[in-house]
Short mmCIF file of N, CA and C in Angstrom, two decimals:
data_model
loop_
_atom_site.label_atom_id
_atom_site.label_comp_id
_atom_site.label_asym_id
_atom_site.label_seq_id
_atom_site.Cartn_x
_atom_site.Cartn_y
_atom_site.Cartn_z
N MET W 1 134.08 156.75 88.09
CA MET W 1 134.87 155.98 89.03
C MET W 1 136.33 156.01 88.58
N LYS W 2 137.20 156.28 89.50
CA LYS W 2 138.63 156.25 89.22
C LYS W 2 139.07 154.79 89.11
N ALA W 3 139.84 154.49 88.07
CA ALA W 3 140.32 153.12 87.89
C ALA W 3 141.24 152.76 89.05
N PRO W 4 140.97 151.63 89.70
CA PRO W 4 141.80 151.25 90.86
C PRO W 4 143.12 150.62 90.44
N ARG W 5 144.06 150.69 91.33
CA ARG W 5 145.28 149.88 91.20
C ARG W 5 144.93 148.58 91.90
N PHE W 6 144.98 147.49 91.19
CA PHE W 6 144.57 146.22 91.75
C PHE W 6 145.67 145.60 92.60
N HIS W 7 145.26 145.01 93.70
CA HIS W 7 146.16 144.29 94.61
C HIS W 7 145.63 142.87 94.69
N LEU W 8 146.38 141.93 94.14
CA LEU W 8 145.94 140.55 94.02
C LEU W 8 146.54 139.67 95.12
N GLU W 9 145.68 138.90 95.77
CA GLU W 9 146.11 137.90 96.74
C GLU W 9 145.51 136.56 96.32
N ILE W 10 146.35 135.54 96.22
CA ILE W 10 145.90 134.22 95.79
C ILE W 10 146.16 133.22 96.92
N PHE W 11 145.14 132.43 97.24
CA PHE W 11 145.22 131.44 98.30
C PHE W 11 144.89 130.07 97.72
N PRO W 12 145.51 129.00 98.24
CA PRO W 12 145.14 127.67 97.75
C PRO W 12 143.72 127.29 98.18
N VAL W 13 143.36 127.62 99.45
CA VAL W 13 142.04 127.27 99.99
C VAL W 13 141.56 128.40 100.88
N LEU W 14 140.29 128.77 100.74
CA LEU W 14 139.64 129.73 101.63
C LEU W 14 138.21 129.27 101.88
N PRO W 15 137.65 129.65 103.02
CA PRO W 15 136.22 129.37 103.20
C PRO W 15 135.40 130.11 102.13
N SER W 16 135.65 131.42 101.98
CA SER W 16 134.89 132.23 101.03
C SER W 16 135.69 133.48 100.68
N THR W 17 135.93 133.71 99.39
CA THR W 17 136.66 134.92 98.99
C THR W 17 135.88 136.18 99.34
N SER W 18 134.56 136.14 99.18
CA SER W 18 133.77 137.33 99.47
C SER W 18 133.74 137.64 100.96
N THR W 19 133.72 136.63 101.81
CA THR W 19 133.72 136.86 103.25
C THR W 19 135.03 137.53 103.67
N ILE W 20 136.15 137.05 103.14
CA ILE W 20 137.46 137.65 103.45
C ILE W 20 137.49 139.09 102.97
N LEU W 21 137.03 139.32 101.76
CA LEU W 21 137.05 140.67 101.19
C LEU W 21 136.13 141.62 101.96
N LEU W 22 134.92 141.18 102.26
CA LEU W 22 133.97 142.05 102.98
C LEU W 22 134.46 142.41 104.38
N ALA W 23 135.26 141.56 104.99
CA ALA W 23 135.83 141.88 106.30
C ALA W 23 136.80 143.06 106.20
N ARG W 24 137.27 143.35 105.00
CA ARG W 24 138.23 144.43 104.77
C ARG W 24 137.59 145.68 104.16
N LYS W 25 136.28 145.73 104.06
CA LYS W 25 135.61 146.80 103.31
C LYS W 25 135.88 148.21 103.82
N ASP W 26 136.26 148.35 105.07
CA ASP W 26 136.53 149.67 105.61
C ASP W 26 138.00 150.07 105.53
N GLU W 27 138.84 149.20 105.02
CA GLU W 27 140.27 149.52 104.87
C GLU W 27 140.47 150.43 103.67
N LYS W 28 141.49 151.28 103.73
CA LYS W 28 141.69 152.28 102.68
C LYS W 28 142.04 151.66 101.33
N ASP W 29 142.64 150.48 101.31
CA ASP W 29 143.00 149.86 100.03
C ASP W 29 141.99 148.81 99.56
N PHE W 30 140.75 148.88 100.08
CA PHE W 30 139.70 147.95 99.66
C PHE W 30 139.42 148.08 98.16
N HIS W 31 139.31 149.31 97.67
CA HIS W 31 139.02 149.56 96.25
C HIS W 31 140.19 149.02 95.42
N GLY W 32 139.92 147.96 94.67
CA GLY W 32 140.96 147.34 93.86
C GLY W 32 141.54 146.08 94.47
N SER W 33 141.07 145.68 95.65
CA SER W 33 141.54 144.43 96.25
C SER W 33 140.93 143.25 95.51
N VAL W 34 141.74 142.25 95.23
CA VAL W 34 141.26 141.03 94.57
C VAL W 34 141.70 139.85 95.42
N ILE W 35 140.74 139.06 95.86
CA ILE W 35 141.01 137.86 96.66
C ILE W 35 140.63 136.66 95.80
N CYS W 36 141.58 135.75 95.59
CA CYS W 36 141.34 134.56 94.77
C CYS W 36 141.68 133.31 95.57
N ALA W 37 140.97 132.24 95.26
CA ALA W 37 141.23 130.94 95.88
C ALA W 37 141.02 129.85 94.84
N ARG W 38 141.88 128.85 94.88
CA ARG W 38 141.71 127.71 93.97
C ARG W 38 140.61 126.79 94.45
N LEU W 39 140.29 126.85 95.74
CA LEU W 39 139.24 126.02 96.32
C LEU W 39 138.53 126.82 97.40
N GLN W 40 137.20 126.88 97.33
CA GLN W 40 136.39 127.51 98.37
C GLN W 40 135.61 126.42 99.08
N THR W 41 135.58 126.48 100.39
CA THR W 41 134.87 125.46 101.15
C THR W 41 133.49 125.92 101.62
N GLN W 42 133.27 127.25 101.68
CA GLN W 42 131.99 127.78 102.16
C GLN W 42 131.61 129.02 101.36
N GLY W 43 131.76 128.99 100.05
CA GLY W 43 131.48 130.15 99.22
C GLY W 43 130.03 130.59 99.30
N THR W 44 129.82 131.88 99.17
CA THR W 44 128.46 132.42 99.15
C THR W 44 128.30 133.33 97.94
N GLY W 45 127.18 133.21 97.29
CA GLY W 45 126.88 134.04 96.14
C GLY W 45 125.85 135.10 96.49
N ARG W 46 125.28 135.68 95.46
CA ARG W 46 124.25 136.69 95.68
C ARG W 46 123.07 136.09 96.42
N ARG W 47 122.43 136.91 97.22
CA ARG W 47 121.25 136.53 97.99
C ARG W 47 121.50 135.35 98.92
N GLY W 48 122.77 135.19 99.36
CA GLY W 48 123.11 134.16 100.32
C GLY W 48 123.17 132.75 99.78
N ARG W 49 123.13 132.60 98.47
CA ARG W 49 123.18 131.26 97.87
C ARG W 49 124.57 130.65 98.05
N THR W 50 124.60 129.33 98.16
CA THR W 50 125.87 128.61 98.28
C THR W 50 126.59 128.65 96.93
N TRP W 51 127.89 128.89 96.99
CA TRP W 51 128.70 128.96 95.79
C TRP W 51 129.78 127.91 95.92
N LEU W 52 129.72 126.86 95.12
CA LEU W 52 130.66 125.75 95.20
C LEU W 52 131.78 125.96 94.19
N THR W 53 133.00 125.93 94.67
CA THR W 53 134.17 126.03 93.80
C THR W 53 135.03 124.81 94.05
N LEU W 54 135.06 123.92 93.10
CA LEU W 54 135.83 122.69 93.25
C LEU W 54 137.31 122.95 92.99
N GLU W 55 138.14 122.04 93.48
CA GLU W 55 139.58 122.16 93.29
C GLU W 55 139.91 122.19 91.79
N GLY W 56 140.83 123.06 91.43
CA GLY W 56 141.21 123.22 90.03
C GLY W 56 140.51 124.38 89.36
N ASN W 57 139.50 124.94 90.00
CA ASN W 57 138.82 126.14 89.49
C ASN W 57 139.38 127.36 90.21
N LEU W 58 138.84 128.50 89.90
CA LEU W 58 139.32 129.73 90.53
C LEU W 58 138.12 130.56 90.96
N ALA W 59 138.12 130.94 92.22
CA ALA W 59 137.09 131.83 92.76
C ALA W 59 137.75 133.17 93.04
N CYS W 60 137.09 134.24 92.65
CA CYS W 60 137.64 135.59 92.83
C CYS W 60 136.57 136.53 93.34
N SER W 61 136.97 137.43 94.21
CA SER W 61 136.12 138.53 94.65
C SER W 61 136.93 139.81 94.50
N ILE W 62 136.29 140.84 93.96
CA ILE W 62 136.97 142.11 93.70
C ILE W 62 136.27 143.21 94.48
N GLY W 63 137.04 143.98 95.23
CA GLY W 63 136.49 145.07 96.02
C GLY W 63 136.50 146.38 95.25
N LEU W 64 135.33 146.97 95.09
CA LEU W 64 135.20 148.25 94.40
C LEU W 64 134.25 149.15 95.19
N HIS W 65 134.59 150.42 95.30
CA HIS W 65 133.69 151.41 95.90
C HIS W 65 133.06 152.20 94.77
N PHE W 66 131.76 152.41 94.83
CA PHE W 66 131.06 153.19 93.83
C PHE W 66 130.37 154.37 94.50
N THR W 67 130.38 155.51 93.82
CA THR W 67 129.61 156.65 94.31
C THR W 67 128.14 156.36 94.05
N ALA W 68 127.27 157.15 94.66
CA ALA W 68 125.83 156.96 94.44
C ALA W 68 125.49 157.07 92.96
N LYS W 69 126.12 158.01 92.27
CA LYS W 69 125.87 158.20 90.84
C LYS W 69 126.34 157.00 90.02
N GLU W 70 127.47 156.42 90.41
CA GLU W 70 128.03 155.28 89.67
C GLU W 70 127.26 153.98 89.91
N GLN W 71 126.49 153.90 90.97
CA GLN W 71 125.81 152.66 91.31
C GLN W 71 124.80 152.21 90.27
N LYS W 72 124.37 153.09 89.39
CA LYS W 72 123.41 152.68 88.35
C LYS W 72 124.01 151.68 87.36
N ILE W 73 125.35 151.59 87.29
CA ILE W 73 125.97 150.63 86.37
C ILE W 73 126.17 149.25 86.99
N LEU W 74 125.93 149.10 88.29
CA LEU W 74 126.20 147.84 88.98
C LEU W 74 125.55 146.61 88.32
N PRO W 75 124.30 146.67 87.86
CA PRO W 75 123.73 145.46 87.25
C PRO W 75 124.46 144.99 85.99
N TRP W 76 125.22 145.87 85.35
CA TRP W 76 125.92 145.52 84.12
C TRP W 76 127.29 144.90 84.35
N ILE W 77 127.83 145.04 85.54
CA ILE W 77 129.21 144.59 85.78
C ILE W 77 129.40 143.09 85.55
N PRO W 78 128.50 142.20 86.01
CA PRO W 78 128.72 140.77 85.72
C PRO W 78 128.78 140.46 84.22
N LEU W 79 127.94 141.11 83.45
CA LEU W 79 127.96 140.90 82.00
C LEU W 79 129.29 141.38 81.42
N TRP W 80 129.70 142.60 81.77
CA TRP W 80 130.97 143.14 81.26
C TRP W 80 132.16 142.28 81.68
N ALA W 81 132.13 141.80 82.92
CA ALA W 81 133.23 140.95 83.40
C ALA W 81 133.29 139.65 82.60
N GLY W 82 132.14 139.04 82.37
CA GLY W 82 132.10 137.81 81.59
C GLY W 82 132.62 137.99 80.17
N ILE W 83 132.23 139.07 79.54
CA ILE W 83 132.70 139.37 78.18
C ILE W 83 134.21 139.59 78.18
N SER W 84 134.70 140.30 79.18
CA SER W 84 136.14 140.56 79.28
C SER W 84 136.94 139.28 79.45
N VAL W 85 136.45 138.39 80.31
CA VAL W 85 137.13 137.12 80.51
C VAL W 85 137.11 136.30 79.23
N TYR W 86 135.97 136.26 78.56
CA TYR W 86 135.84 135.52 77.30
C TYR W 86 136.83 136.04 76.26
N LYS W 87 136.88 137.36 76.10
CA LYS W 87 137.79 137.93 75.10
C LYS W 87 139.25 137.66 75.45
N THR W 88 139.58 137.71 76.73
CA THR W 88 140.95 137.42 77.15
C THR W 88 141.31 135.97 76.88
N LEU W 89 140.40 135.05 77.19
CA LEU W 89 140.66 133.63 76.94
C LEU W 89 140.82 133.34 75.45
N LEU W 90 140.08 134.04 74.62
CA LEU W 90 140.21 133.87 73.16
C LEU W 90 141.63 134.22 72.67
N GLU W 91 142.29 135.15 73.36
CA GLU W 91 143.66 135.49 72.98
C GLU W 91 144.60 134.33 73.22
N PHE W 92 144.34 133.53 74.25
CA PHE W 92 145.19 132.39 74.58
C PHE W 92 144.74 131.12 73.87
N TYR W 93 143.44 131.02 73.62
CA TYR W 93 142.87 129.83 72.97
C TYR W 93 141.97 130.27 71.82
N PRO W 94 142.55 130.77 70.72
CA PRO W 94 141.74 131.31 69.62
C PRO W 94 140.79 130.30 68.98
N ASP W 95 141.10 129.01 69.08
CA ASP W 95 140.23 127.99 68.50
C ASP W 95 139.26 127.42 69.53
N GLY W 96 139.24 127.99 70.72
CA GLY W 96 138.37 127.49 71.77
C GLY W 96 138.99 126.31 72.49
N ALA W 97 138.35 125.86 73.54
CA ALA W 97 138.85 124.72 74.30
C ALA W 97 138.51 123.43 73.55
N LYS W 98 139.47 122.59 73.39
CA LYS W 98 139.26 121.31 72.68
C LYS W 98 139.73 120.16 73.51
#
């Protein structure tokens, strides 16, 4: 997969970051689009589950296109993303949140 150039959009409130992003899936700049909201009112997670994002938190959806060959790595992406966020936060808060 070619590394995307990310395009970030941040909103104070959205119904659902994934719904907004999925509406753009056929646009040429979908790969690398990032939609963020500080508050989601109708978030949806995997398998149609409700995803609640309270004010003061951050909800993000990232648009990526994968080839058929690359799709075998999809189950690992949430784990890799979580580790990346953790390592980044450690740079800002080396002693953890107190």
